[in-house]
Amino acid sequence: MSPIRRHASVPFPLNFGKPAMSAIRHALNTKREDDFAAWYQEVISAADMAEESGVRGCMVIKPWGYGIWERMQRLLDDRIKAAGVQNAYFPLFIPLANFTREAEHVDGFAKEMAVVTHHRLIADGKGGLVPDPEAKLEEPLVVRPTSETIIGDAMSRWIQSWRDLPLRLNQWANVVRWEMRTRMFLRTSEFLWQEGHTAHATEEEAKAETMRALEMYRAFAEEDVALPVIAGEKPENERFPGAVETWSIEAMMQDGKALQAGTSHYLGTNFAQAADIHYQNREGREELCHTVSWGMSTRMVGGLIMTHGDDDGLRVPPALAPFQVVILPMLRDKPEDAPLLAYCEELRAMIAGQGALGEPVRVLHDTRPGKAAAKRWDWVRKGAPVIIEVGGRDMENGAVSLLRRDALWDAETGKPAFQSPSREVAAQSVPTILADIQNGLLVEARERREAHIVRDIDTMEGLAAFFGEDRKYPGWVEVQWSKPTGAALEKVVEQLKALKLTLRNVPMHVPPADGTCIFTGDPAVERVFVARAY
RNA sequence: CGGGGAGUGGCGCAGCCUGGUAGCGCAUCUGUUUUGGGAACAGAGGGUCGCAGGUUCGAAUCCUGUCUCCCCGACCA
């Protein structure tokens, strides 16, 4: 068996005469239920989103995958700017000394940093090149794993007075963390993200910013990615190195595992102290700033796949689809194609002239040579929300054949569930269909999540049974706990580790605790999610 | 980093044990016939077998090193 099951290899799975549902000839070889990890990789390759690069842990993001990321960037950036945060850009290289200033931060990242030590290569005499020993850097440069320290440097220069506060910056950038084990989009050595960094006069303001960013991520995830999430505070052991509080949004994947999809950290004055970010207050006294950082990464693309993908490939929420509608003329490579192309072009213009989800509809008239049916399956695997095929007969009837990606199959026949509206009706209904798909994906994901959250387990035995070997994709458990700290928390973490479980977050807006702690037996003070995690 | 597996035309694989002309399927290209649904037939192009050394008359095959990928573990805002 080869390392990666690439999609093109085996044309299609064979299906032996079974009626109805089971006769459906899915567009992927691997089903989610058979091997979720293999399915995930097949979606990425079949939807042409990304591929391995030959550099450890680094991927090439192909146009369809990158197009989805660009849409995420656009929509989140709009939200960031609407909140009054300004974009800026800081260097990729960070002086090593910056990292020695905040002790916990160093400990957290030291083991996974890429370091630049030379600035020149020299021939090794054997036809190769090696770093020139003469060109060794006086002080090594770290490739940023995150930019708190270098942005902190800038903040310390830019902030003098209480009038300079709050200072709220964001940058879109790549970062590098030398992870032991990588998975496309979910954990790559290099990844793309945005990181917001803000400085405030008071703890109160900084905490408000922390919560603002968290709420922004929740809204982005649910409204744009159609990804239902649970916002809450991370337990102490899951905190960002150097943070006072770490908050996250957590999403449930179709295999029941949790994915941290965005984080917001209240850093207290820890980084301000390390980078000397201080200001003169209204009374003329020097005060340290309270800083905050928040981030969302290309990991979100992985979350999208594992939430909305199905056995036919990806389903991209319309808000994020680079093309929301794809028109496929049934070409014959003959002169008679001309009127059909003109008919489709008119359809394209009708659709492009409309708005959906607050933007002009993004429609592609795919006129590449090739059979419409073959191209259709490509677009199904890529997850374009609406596919419209048009043949000569449609044209004669003034109609089109419309296929919704979220309702692909006719269960009766086991064939694609084409509708045949008139061209005008099809064009006019696109905005409604797109909005319906966007909402439908969110509802479907939320219902699936709620069906896989259990809240009535109050013993470790019960927890172990819930996540037992026979339970394939169990889900999450919300338990009550006494919020132990320090060594007592470590003990809990060890207990959970034995079951391959982690503490996710302490959800907001839930009823107060009213029972005993599942771990310690003490009176519980809050509720926390326990799950397997990516 | 520990254990296991794998790198051979674009993709999936066989060949390796037992060294001797680099093969198969899919994809691609050309032609013909088809085509309202994931076409058929015929022909053709494309690989210094991950990389670097070594053994040998001769290495995809044996030996050493190294890089990359996959799975499990450890690690991981």
XYZ file of C-alpha atoms (C1' of nucleotides) in Angstrom:
611
model
C 0.000 0.000 0.000
C 1.395 3.334 -0.911
C 1.765 6.099 1.625
C -0.949 8.253 0.160
C -4.029 7.005 -1.614
C -4.191 9.374 -4.478
C -7.531 9.682 -5.989
C -6.855 9.320 -9.678
C -5.481 5.828 -9.303
C -8.570 3.740 -9.075
C -11.270 5.207 -11.257
C -14.234 4.355 -9.133
C -15.263 1.788 -6.619
C -17.108 -1.113 -8.067
C -20.606 -1.550 -6.884
C -22.252 -4.866 -7.305
C -25.962 -4.929 -7.958
C -27.500 -3.580 -4.817
C -30.650 -1.528 -5.050
C -31.381 2.082 -4.124
C -29.106 3.736 -1.579
C -26.330 1.190 -1.692
C -26.219 1.378 -5.482
C -24.987 4.931 -5.308
C -21.628 5.121 -6.936
C -19.842 7.618 -4.737
C -17.204 9.920 -6.102
C -14.590 8.848 -3.544
C -13.041 5.459 -2.910
C -12.933 5.735 0.858
C -15.967 6.230 3.035
C -15.822 8.268 6.231
C -17.163 5.400 8.205
C -14.518 2.954 6.959
C -11.357 4.979 7.527
C -11.776 8.598 8.497
C -8.081 9.498 8.252
C -7.729 7.970 4.782
C -10.983 9.624 3.728
C -9.672 13.003 4.870
C -6.580 12.663 2.743
C -8.539 11.476 -0.224
C -10.801 14.517 -0.061
C -7.792 16.814 -0.130
C -6.343 15.082 -3.145
C -9.647 14.477 -4.961
C -10.801 18.061 -4.446
C -7.408 19.218 -5.664
C -6.832 21.339 -2.575
C -3.228 20.615 -1.659
C -0.372 18.195 -2.063
C 2.841 17.211 -0.347
C 5.773 19.397 -1.224
C 8.771 17.203 -0.550
C 9.710 19.489 2.340
C 9.001 17.939 5.688
C 5.598 18.896 6.980
C 5.061 21.556 4.347
C 2.320 21.474 1.748
C 1.615 23.101 -1.570
C -1.818 24.678 -1.380
C -3.394 24.396 -4.820
C -5.793 26.944 -6.327
C -9.007 25.407 -5.003
C -7.660 25.018 -1.480
C -6.032 28.414 -1.538
C -9.168 29.973 -2.989
C -11.095 28.732 0.030
C -8.432 30.163 2.324
C -8.595 33.485 0.487
C -12.316 33.580 1.075
C -11.747 32.897 4.763
C -9.178 35.682 4.830
C -11.505 38.111 3.124
C -14.439 37.456 5.416
C -12.450 37.397 8.626
C -10.420 40.428 7.599
C -13.652 42.342 7.059
C -14.667 41.463 10.603
C -11.253 42.448 11.960
C -11.356 45.817 10.227
C -14.961 46.380 11.237
C -13.774 46.050 14.829
C -11.288 48.861 14.255
C -8.147 46.739 14.218
C -5.432 47.747 11.728
C -3.327 45.434 9.615
C 0.454 45.635 9.640
C 3.332 43.352 8.812
C 6.285 42.293 10.937
C 9.437 40.364 10.014
C 9.611 36.631 9.505
C 12.883 36.486 11.442
C 13.005 37.150 15.134
C 16.254 37.713 17.025
C 16.873 34.779 19.314
C 17.264 37.143 22.260
C 13.601 38.122 22.010
C 12.644 34.666 23.091
C 14.708 34.620 26.226
C 12.628 37.363 27.796
C 9.450 35.513 28.631
C 10.309 32.283 30.386
C 7.098 30.307 29.847
C 6.902 31.423 26.263
C 10.399 30.073 25.593
C 9.605 26.755 27.245
C 6.477 26.465 25.167
C 8.128 27.002 21.813
C 11.839 26.193 22.220
C 11.409 22.591 21.086
C 9.796 23.449 17.796
C 11.635 26.415 16.368
C 13.416 26.658 13.035
C 16.618 28.651 13.393
C 18.644 30.479 10.775
C 22.335 30.325 11.603
C 24.127 31.219 8.357
C 23.641 33.712 5.570
C 25.691 32.170 2.784
C 26.390 28.842 1.125
C 29.696 27.548 -0.126
C 30.666 24.670 -2.413
C 31.547 21.554 -0.461
C 33.924 20.311 -3.150
C 31.653 17.362 -3.928
C 29.245 19.226 -6.152
C 27.027 20.256 -3.277
C 26.556 23.308 -1.131
C 26.980 23.734 2.597
C 26.534 26.710 4.935
C 29.703 28.777 4.840
C 31.330 28.595 8.285
C 32.654 32.109 7.641
C 29.074 33.323 7.250
C 27.764 32.295 10.628
C 25.338 34.772 12.150
C 26.472 36.514 15.316
C 22.999 36.045 16.702
C 20.835 33.290 15.222
C 17.440 34.273 13.877
C 14.345 32.325 14.728
C 11.693 31.818 12.074
C 8.606 33.106 13.880
C 6.422 30.468 15.499
C 4.186 33.405 16.549
C 4.936 37.107 16.775
C 4.229 38.224 20.335
C 7.859 39.040 20.972
C 8.658 41.016 17.839
C 5.367 42.884 17.850
C 5.951 43.532 21.529
C 9.225 45.245 20.561
C 7.367 47.541 18.214
C 4.674 48.229 20.784
C 7.244 49.249 23.330
C 8.447 51.931 20.899
C 5.018 52.992 19.676
C 3.358 53.343 23.054
C 4.349 56.238 25.300
C 1.153 57.742 26.577
C -2.298 56.608 27.636
C -3.349 58.462 24.475
C -1.602 55.788 22.381
C -3.881 53.122 23.812
C -5.430 50.883 22.927
C -3.082 49.822 20.134
C -4.739 47.133 18.073
C -2.834 45.392 15.269
C -3.303 42.348 13.128
C -1.067 40.622 10.639
C -1.684 37.935 8.035
C 1.440 35.838 7.865
C 3.053 32.442 7.715
C 4.582 30.905 10.815
C 6.731 27.855 11.374
C 6.526 25.322 14.169
C 8.697 22.260 13.804
C 6.041 19.742 14.696
C 6.928 16.093 15.164
C 3.952 14.834 13.275
C 2.091 16.740 10.631
C -1.214 16.422 8.809
C -2.303 18.516 5.859
C -4.045 21.710 6.976
C -4.448 20.440 10.545
C -0.846 20.612 11.603
C 1.809 21.623 9.111
C 5.322 22.834 9.860
C 4.565 26.057 8.069
C 1.065 27.401 8.200
C -0.812 30.550 7.281
C -2.780 32.519 9.809
C -3.718 35.871 11.145
C -2.488 36.987 14.509
C -4.053 39.920 16.283
C -2.002 41.719 18.912
C -3.422 44.444 21.078
C -2.219 46.518 24.006
C -4.502 48.139 26.554
C -4.363 50.426 29.538
C -6.296 48.195 31.873
C -6.974 44.569 32.599
C -10.655 45.205 32.098
C -10.162 46.591 28.596
C -7.754 43.831 27.644
C -10.158 41.160 28.806
C -12.940 42.805 26.852
C -10.748 42.628 23.745
C -10.028 38.962 24.465
C -13.739 38.275 24.520
C -14.409 40.449 21.488
C -11.949 38.400 19.422
C -13.439 35.169 20.722
C -16.923 36.281 19.742
C -15.618 37.398 16.347
C -14.253 33.894 15.750
C -17.482 32.290 16.886
C -19.476 34.421 14.466
C -17.007 33.849 11.634
C -17.000 30.095 12.219
C -20.748 29.759 12.403
C -21.881 32.372 9.883
C -19.161 32.008 7.251
C -17.692 28.522 7.684
C -21.012 27.031 8.817
C -18.968 25.469 11.589
C -20.825 25.285 14.890
C -18.415 25.933 17.741
C -18.317 26.049 21.481
C -16.593 29.090 22.893
C -15.014 28.792 26.277
C -11.944 29.095 28.426
C -9.127 26.581 28.169
C -8.072 24.911 31.400
C -4.733 25.991 32.863
C -2.808 23.082 31.316
C -3.942 24.011 27.804
C -2.976 27.660 28.051
C -0.803 29.430 25.510
C 2.740 29.687 26.884
C 2.903 32.957 28.766
C -0.844 33.602 28.819
C -2.961 34.368 31.868
C -6.123 33.149 30.177
C -6.610 31.244 26.933
C -10.011 31.060 25.273
C -10.917 28.926 22.300
C -13.636 27.934 19.925
C -13.921 24.160 19.645
C -15.612 22.327 16.817
C -16.659 18.698 16.584
C -15.450 16.815 13.527
C -17.481 14.019 11.938
C -15.382 11.421 13.717
C -16.350 12.984 17.030
C -12.953 14.510 17.713
C -12.540 18.105 18.800
C -10.679 20.698 16.784
C -9.498 23.949 18.306
C -10.417 26.343 15.533
C -9.419 29.712 16.955
C -7.922 31.139 20.114
C -7.817 34.368 22.045
C -5.351 34.969 24.865
C -5.325 37.468 27.665
C -1.601 37.826 28.332
C -1.820 40.027 31.413
C 1.301 42.116 31.780
C 3.628 39.161 31.147
C 4.673 40.152 27.662
C 4.525 43.852 28.492
C 7.030 43.196 31.219
C 9.255 41.121 28.953
C 9.199 43.643 26.098
C 8.901 46.730 28.256
C 5.559 47.904 26.901
C 4.550 50.705 29.227
C 2.794 54.053 29.154
C 2.336 57.149 31.209
C -1.164 57.351 32.640
C -3.281 60.432 33.178
C -1.704 60.948 36.545
C 1.776 60.834 35.006
C 2.731 57.440 36.452
C 4.365 54.657 34.421
C 2.123 51.619 33.951
C 2.559 48.319 32.164
C 0.178 47.544 29.318
C -2.125 44.567 29.353
C -1.757 42.682 26.074
C -3.920 40.296 24.119
C -3.303 38.031 21.134
C -5.708 36.047 18.991
C -5.304 33.797 15.967
C -7.020 31.679 13.342
C -5.141 29.562 10.816
C -5.310 27.363 7.713
C -6.226 24.650 10.176
C -9.744 26.003 9.703
C -9.666 24.539 6.186
C -9.072 21.125 7.751
C -12.013 21.771 10.041
C -14.169 22.648 7.074
C -13.275 19.385 5.340
C -13.899 17.222 8.386
C -17.185 18.969 9.125
C -18.769 19.358 5.702
C -17.075 16.700 3.600
C -19.022 13.599 2.619
C -18.420 10.367 0.732
C -18.427 12.292 -2.547
C -15.769 14.788 -1.519
C -15.867 18.286 -0.156
C -18.916 20.466 0.294
C -17.827 24.078 0.468
C -20.186 26.451 2.259
C -21.334 28.996 -0.344
C -19.863 31.906 1.618
C -16.424 30.345 1.162
C -16.721 28.743 -2.252
C -14.392 30.359 -4.804
C -17.090 29.449 -7.314
C -20.579 29.062 -5.947
C -22.126 28.009 -9.240
C -20.429 26.083 -12.044
C -22.046 25.910 -15.478
C -21.125 22.879 -17.572
C -22.176 22.982 -21.228
C -22.381 19.556 -22.871
C -19.952 20.256 -25.651
C -19.435 18.166 -28.754
C -16.348 19.949 -30.060
C -18.297 20.881 -33.160
C -19.647 24.119 -34.671
C -23.043 23.294 -33.224
C -21.562 24.092 -29.812
C -21.709 27.807 -30.523
C -25.395 28.407 -29.725
C -25.104 26.247 -26.607
C -22.121 28.269 -25.416
C -24.035 31.469 -26.072
C -27.020 30.119 -24.128
C -24.755 29.239 -21.184
C -22.983 32.565 -21.352
C -26.325 34.326 -21.007
C -27.075 32.137 -18.015
C -23.701 33.033 -16.510
C -24.410 36.731 -16.926
C -27.864 36.374 -15.362
C -26.411 34.629 -12.345
C -23.388 36.898 -12.007
C -25.700 39.876 -11.942
C -27.286 38.686 -8.731
C -26.202 38.849 -5.135
C -26.130 36.098 -2.539
C -24.997 36.216 1.071
C -24.219 39.892 0.667
C -21.890 39.640 -2.327
C -22.152 39.205 -6.086
C -22.593 35.543 -6.980
C -19.349 33.864 -8.061
C -20.126 31.791 -11.109
C -17.853 29.880 -13.477
C -18.780 28.955 -17.009
C -16.503 25.938 -17.417
C -15.896 25.756 -21.159
C -12.808 23.565 -21.033
C -12.952 20.717 -23.542
C -14.119 17.431 -22.125
C -17.316 15.667 -21.298
C -19.702 17.422 -18.999
C -20.227 14.284 -16.941
C -16.516 13.915 -16.198
C -16.225 17.566 -15.257
C -19.309 17.268 -13.123
C -17.661 14.720 -10.865
C -14.599 16.917 -10.562
C -16.781 19.745 -9.305
C -18.701 17.406 -7.035
C -15.440 16.323 -5.416
C -14.351 19.951 -5.105
C -17.680 20.743 -3.512
C -18.998 23.569 -5.667
C -22.426 24.282 -4.107
C -24.411 24.351 -7.342
C -23.642 22.635 -10.640
C -25.721 23.496 -13.693
C -25.379 21.263 -16.747
C -26.799 22.394 -20.041
C -27.323 20.250 -23.127
C -28.935 20.831 -26.486
C -32.265 19.503 -25.309
C -32.248 21.846 -22.298
C -31.553 24.703 -24.630
C -34.463 23.787 -26.892
C -36.749 23.757 -23.865
C -35.323 26.956 -22.439
C -34.256 24.932 -19.409
C -31.163 23.724 -17.552
C -30.233 20.717 -15.379
C -29.428 21.857 -11.862
C -27.671 19.825 -9.179
C -27.280 20.867 -5.544
C -24.152 19.568 -3.872
C -25.959 19.285 -0.558
C -28.655 17.065 -2.105
C -26.632 15.157 -4.639
C -28.409 11.852 -4.838
C -31.872 10.694 -5.668
C -32.323 7.905 -3.153
C -34.934 6.194 -5.333
C -32.781 5.800 -8.397
C -29.302 6.059 -6.927
C -28.526 8.711 -9.514
C -27.675 12.409 -9.250
C -30.775 14.379 -8.303
C -31.018 16.810 -11.201
C -33.751 19.388 -11.267
C -34.955 20.888 -14.562
C -36.029 24.478 -14.019
C -36.245 26.978 -16.827
C -33.070 28.963 -17.342
C -34.661 32.081 -15.883
C -36.007 30.324 -12.814
C -32.666 28.632 -12.254
C -30.831 31.940 -12.414
C -33.302 33.674 -10.130
C -33.290 30.910 -7.554
C -29.505 30.808 -7.162
C -29.355 33.316 -4.281
C -32.013 31.413 -2.367
C -30.369 28.068 -2.999
C -26.967 29.343 -1.873
C -28.397 30.831 1.308
C -30.272 27.599 1.909
C -27.143 25.473 1.486
C -25.127 27.784 3.740
C -27.731 27.487 6.464
C -28.336 23.794 5.858
C -24.692 22.911 6.381
C -24.641 24.752 9.698
C -27.856 23.141 10.874
C -26.695 19.683 9.840
C -23.360 20.103 11.623
C -24.985 21.513 14.739
C -27.518 18.716 14.951
C -24.792 16.143 14.506
C -22.750 17.768 17.255
C -25.650 17.966 19.687
C -26.471 14.327 19.001
C -22.931 13.431 20.021
C -22.622 15.448 23.214
C -23.437 13.674 26.426
C -23.991 15.590 29.670
C -25.029 12.980 32.198
C -21.805 11.100 32.820
C -20.492 11.603 36.334
C -18.035 8.769 36.883
C -14.670 7.895 35.387
C -16.033 4.437 34.575
C -18.853 6.033 32.669
C -16.354 8.223 30.830
C -14.158 5.240 29.955
C -17.179 3.315 28.702
C -18.360 6.229 26.575
C -14.990 6.393 24.859
C -14.593 2.601 24.803
C -13.009 0.675 21.957
C -16.365 -0.413 20.562
C -17.550 3.163 20.222
C -16.197 4.316 16.904
C -16.956 8.029 16.749
C -18.354 8.727 20.217
C -18.264 12.516 20.516
C -17.841 14.749 23.542
C -18.784 14.598 27.174
C -19.568 17.671 29.219
C -18.633 16.908 32.816
C -18.726 18.836 36.052
C -15.464 19.460 37.832
C -13.904 21.295 40.733
C -11.359 23.088 38.505
C -8.264 21.709 40.234
C -4.990 23.542 39.611
C -1.296 22.728 39.693
C -0.395 19.173 40.670
C -4.033 18.184 41.183
C -4.801 19.260 37.615
C -1.784 17.352 36.323
C -3.212 14.251 37.938
C -6.501 14.742 36.149
C -4.694 15.305 32.855
C -2.775 12.046 33.369
C -5.982 10.162 34.092
C -7.512 11.476 30.905
C -4.380 10.811 28.912
C -4.662 7.131 29.767
C -8.008 7.235 27.942
C -6.521 9.345 25.129
C -8.753 12.184 26.237
C -8.179 15.879 26.714
C -9.912 18.756 28.453
C -11.252 21.042 25.733
C -12.785 24.126 27.254
C -15.159 25.451 29.859
C -18.203 26.525 27.859
C -19.807 29.914 28.350
C -23.540 30.400 28.825
C -24.283 27.029 30.424
C -26.126 26.311 33.688
C -23.938 26.557 36.807
C -22.469 23.384 38.236
C -24.712 21.565 40.687
C -22.980 18.238 41.232
C -19.654 16.764 42.245
C -16.371 16.731 40.389
C -16.003 13.629 38.218
C -12.256 13.576 38.910
C -11.880 14.544 42.559
C -15.301 13.996 44.107
C -15.208 17.546 45.456
C -18.133 19.885 44.849
C -18.075 20.958 41.220
C -17.631 24.616 40.314
C -18.114 24.537 36.537
C -18.600 22.341 33.476
C -15.842 21.311 31.072
C -15.762 19.378 27.812
C -13.783 16.154 27.571
C -12.965 14.741 24.137
C -10.432 13.201 21.834
C -8.751 15.980 19.934
C -6.743 16.825 16.854
C 12.355 11.200 18.653
C 10.771 5.398 19.368
C 8.085 1.233 16.681
C 5.999 -0.329 11.904
C 5.261 0.434 6.511
C 6.516 2.796 1.810
C 9.334 5.660 -2.187
C 9.800 2.408 -9.781
C 6.441 7.420 -16.267
C 1.146 12.250 -13.989
C -1.463 8.491 -10.386
C -1.852 3.362 -8.440
C 1.240 -0.885 -8.532
C 4.388 -5.485 -10.093
C 9.535 -6.678 -10.583
C 13.797 -7.054 -5.652
C 14.283 -12.890 -2.078
C 17.670 -15.751 -6.507
C 21.911 -8.945 -9.969
C 21.714 -9.664 -16.756
C 17.044 -5.474 -22.549
C 12.114 -1.538 -16.977
C 6.691 -3.892 -17.074
C 1.111 -3.576 -15.988
C -3.518 -0.721 -15.043
C -5.484 4.164 -15.061
C -4.470 8.979 -16.920
C -2.283 11.708 -21.357
C -1.828 12.418 -26.925
C -3.653 10.983 -32.074
C -7.410 8.649 -34.992
C -12.175 6.324 -35.599
C -16.972 5.323 -33.729
C -20.050 6.992 -30.001
C -22.255 10.256 -26.344
C -28.469 13.365 -22.003
C -24.751 11.437 -18.625
C -18.469 9.154 -14.682
C -17.805 6.007 -23.365
C -15.452 2.003 -26.728
C -11.668 0.413 -29.957
C -6.828 1.078 -32.264
C -2.178 3.326 -32.159
C 1.500 6.569 -29.773
C 4.411 9.447 -26.266
C 6.381 9.490 -21.404
C 10.638 6.518 -16.326
C 18.987 7.368 -15.614
C 13.627 2.814 -10.395
C 13.811 9.216 -3.908
C 19.046 10.924 -3.380
C 24.390 9.868 -2.404
C 28.161 6.451 -1.835
C 29.913 1.207 -2.046
C 30.282 -4.100 -3.947
C 30.278 -6.129 -9.083
C 32.089 -7.234 -15.831
C 27.038 -5.611 -14.846
C 22.623 -2.817 -9.600
C 15.559 -1.062 -9.568
C 17.461 -5.696 -7.318
C 22.920 -6.684 -2.650
C 25.437 -3.263 1.332
C 25.936 1.694 3.889
C 24.244 6.488 4.595
C 20.580 10.111 3.821
C 15.829 12.623 2.489
C 10.548 12.365 2.131
C 5.658 10.296 2.962
C 1.936 7.121 5.710
C 0.229 4.501 10.417
C 0.868 3.927 15.955
C 3.178 6.279 20.113
C 5.669 10.439 22.413
C 5.217 15.778 21.382
C 1.918 19.785 20.141
C -1.595 27.990 21.576
